[in-house]
């Protein structure tokens, strides 16, 4: 399953700086808490590229997991106009699946074009 969101180009037409991505997977009493997914970003005028792949399977049964993607610089990706998430199979879970309870993307409009 893939799901995308077109963020637009922001107030200055330069896209958005993605500062963090947080996800929680859980289902009451069932084995849907592990996570496996890929996030891709598309810069303004560019093409999609993989930002990060998650493959987190700490649970043997019920429970929840939380993933936080962040960078020491404060910015995961800059000048982004679109973001896409693709769920992967989670071996050993019910139906090889997981359930996102929450998926949050944080950021701000890009303030200036990157120097070349």
CSV table of C-alpha atoms in Angstrom, one decimal:
chain,number,residue,atom,x,y,z
A,1,UNK,CA,0.0,0.0,0.0
A,2,UNK,CA,1.3,3.5,-0.9
A,3,UNK,CA,-0.1,6.8,0.2
A,4,UNK,CA,1.1,10.2,-0.8
A,5,UNK,CA,0.5,13.8,0.1
A,6,UNK,CA,1.2,16.8,-2.1
A,7,UNK,CA,2.4,19.5,0.3
A,8,UNK,CA,2.7,22.2,-2.4
A,9,UNK,CA,5.5,24.7,-2.8
A,10,UNK,CA,5.0,26.8,0.4
A,11,UNK,CA,4.8,30.5,0.9
A,12,UNK,CA,8.0,31.3,-1.1
A,13,UNK,CA,7.6,28.5,-3.7
A,14,UNK,CA,10.6,26.6,-2.3
A,15,UNK,CA,8.7,23.7,-0.7
A,16,UNK,CA,9.0,22.5,2.9
A,17,UNK,CA,11.8,21.5,5.2
A,18,UNK,CA,10.8,18.2,6.8
A,19,UNK,CA,12.1,18.2,10.4
A,20,UNK,CA,10.8,14.9,11.7
A,21,UNK,CA,8.5,12.0,11.0
A,22,UNK,CA,6.8,10.0,13.8
A,23,UNK,CA,4.7,6.9,13.5
A,24,UNK,CA,2.9,4.7,16.0
A,25,UNK,CA,1.6,1.2,15.1
A,26,UNK,CA,-0.8,-0.6,17.4
A,27,UNK,CA,-4.0,-2.6,17.4
A,28,UNK,CA,-5.8,-3.5,20.6
A,29,UNK,CA,-4.6,-6.9,21.7
A,30,UNK,CA,-3.5,-8.1,18.3
A,31,UNK,CA,-0.1,-8.5,16.6
A,32,UNK,CA,-0.1,-5.4,14.4
A,33,UNK,CA,2.4,-3.3,16.3
A,34,UNK,CA,5.6,-4.0,14.4
A,35,UNK,CA,6.4,-1.6,11.5
A,36,UNK,CA,7.9,-1.9,8.0
A,37,UNK,CA,7.6,1.0,5.6
A,38,UNK,CA,9.5,3.3,3.2
A,39,UNK,CA,9.2,7.1,3.0
A,40,UNK,CA,10.0,8.9,-0.2
A,41,UNK,CA,10.3,12.7,-0.8
A,42,UNK,CA,10.0,14.7,-4.0
A,43,UNK,CA,11.7,18.1,-4.1
A,44,UNK,CA,10.1,21.0,-5.9
A,45,UNK,CA,10.5,20.2,-9.7
A,46,UNK,CA,12.3,16.9,-8.9
A,47,UNK,CA,11.6,13.2,-8.7
A,48,UNK,CA,10.8,11.0,-5.8
A,49,UNK,CA,13.8,9.4,-3.9
A,50,UNK,CA,13.9,7.2,-0.8
A,51,UNK,CA,14.5,9.2,2.4
A,52,UNK,CA,14.4,6.3,4.8
A,53,UNK,CA,13.3,2.6,5.1
A,54,UNK,CA,11.9,1.3,8.5
A,55,UNK,CA,12.0,-2.4,9.4
A,56,UNK,CA,11.2,-2.6,13.1
A,57,UNK,CA,10.0,-5.9,14.5
A,58,UNK,CA,10.6,-6.0,18.3
A,59,UNK,CA,7.2,-7.5,19.2
A,60,UNK,CA,6.2,-11.2,19.3
A,61,UNK,CA,2.5,-10.5,20.0
A,62,UNK,CA,0.3,-7.5,20.9
A,63,UNK,CA,1.8,-4.1,21.8
A,64,UNK,CA,2.7,-0.8,20.2
A,65,UNK,CA,5.8,0.6,18.6
A,66,UNK,CA,6.9,4.2,17.9
A,67,UNK,CA,9.4,5.3,15.3
A,68,UNK,CA,10.9,8.8,15.2
A,69,UNK,CA,13.0,9.9,12.2
A,70,UNK,CA,15.0,13.0,12.9
A,71,UNK,CA,18.4,14.4,11.9
A,72,UNK,CA,21.0,16.1,14.1
A,73,UNK,CA,21.1,19.0,11.7
A,74,UNK,CA,17.4,19.6,12.4
A,75,UNK,CA,16.3,18.9,8.8
A,76,UNK,CA,15.6,15.5,7.2
A,77,UNK,CA,14.9,16.9,3.8
A,78,UNK,CA,14.7,20.4,2.3
A,79,UNK,CA,12.6,21.9,-0.5
A,80,UNK,CA,10.1,19.1,-0.5
A,81,UNK,CA,6.7,19.5,-2.3
A,82,UNK,CA,5.4,15.9,-1.9
A,83,UNK,CA,5.9,12.9,0.4
A,84,UNK,CA,4.9,9.3,-0.1
A,85,UNK,CA,4.7,6.3,2.4
A,86,UNK,CA,4.7,2.7,1.2
A,87,UNK,CA,3.8,0.0,3.7
A,88,UNK,CA,5.7,-3.3,3.5
A,89,UNK,CA,5.1,-6.9,4.8
A,90,UNK,CA,5.7,-7.6,8.4
A,91,UNK,CA,6.7,-11.3,8.6
A,92,UNK,CA,5.0,-13.2,11.5
A,93,UNK,CA,2.2,-10.7,12.1
A,94,UNK,CA,-1.4,-11.3,11.4
A,95,UNK,CA,-1.7,-11.2,7.6
A,96,UNK,CA,1.9,-10.0,7.4
A,97,UNK,CA,0.5,-6.5,8.2
A,98,UNK,CA,0.7,-3.7,10.7
A,99,UNK,CA,-1.7,-0.9,11.6
A,100,UNK,CA,-0.6,2.7,11.7
A,101,UNK,CA,-2.4,4.4,14.6
A,102,UNK,CA,-0.7,7.7,13.9
A,103,UNK,CA,1.6,9.0,11.3
A,104,UNK,CA,2.9,12.6,11.7
A,105,UNK,CA,5.2,14.7,9.5
A,106,UNK,CA,6.6,17.9,10.9
A,107,UNK,CA,8.2,20.8,9.1
A,108,UNK,CA,8.3,24.4,8.1
A,109,UNK,CA,8.2,26.2,4.7
A,110,UNK,CA,11.7,26.3,3.2
A,111,UNK,CA,13.1,29.8,3.7
A,112,UNK,CA,15.8,30.0,1.1
A,113,UNK,CA,16.9,28.0,-1.9
A,114,UNK,CA,19.9,25.7,-1.4
A,115,UNK,CA,23.2,27.2,-2.5
A,116,UNK,CA,24.8,25.6,-5.5
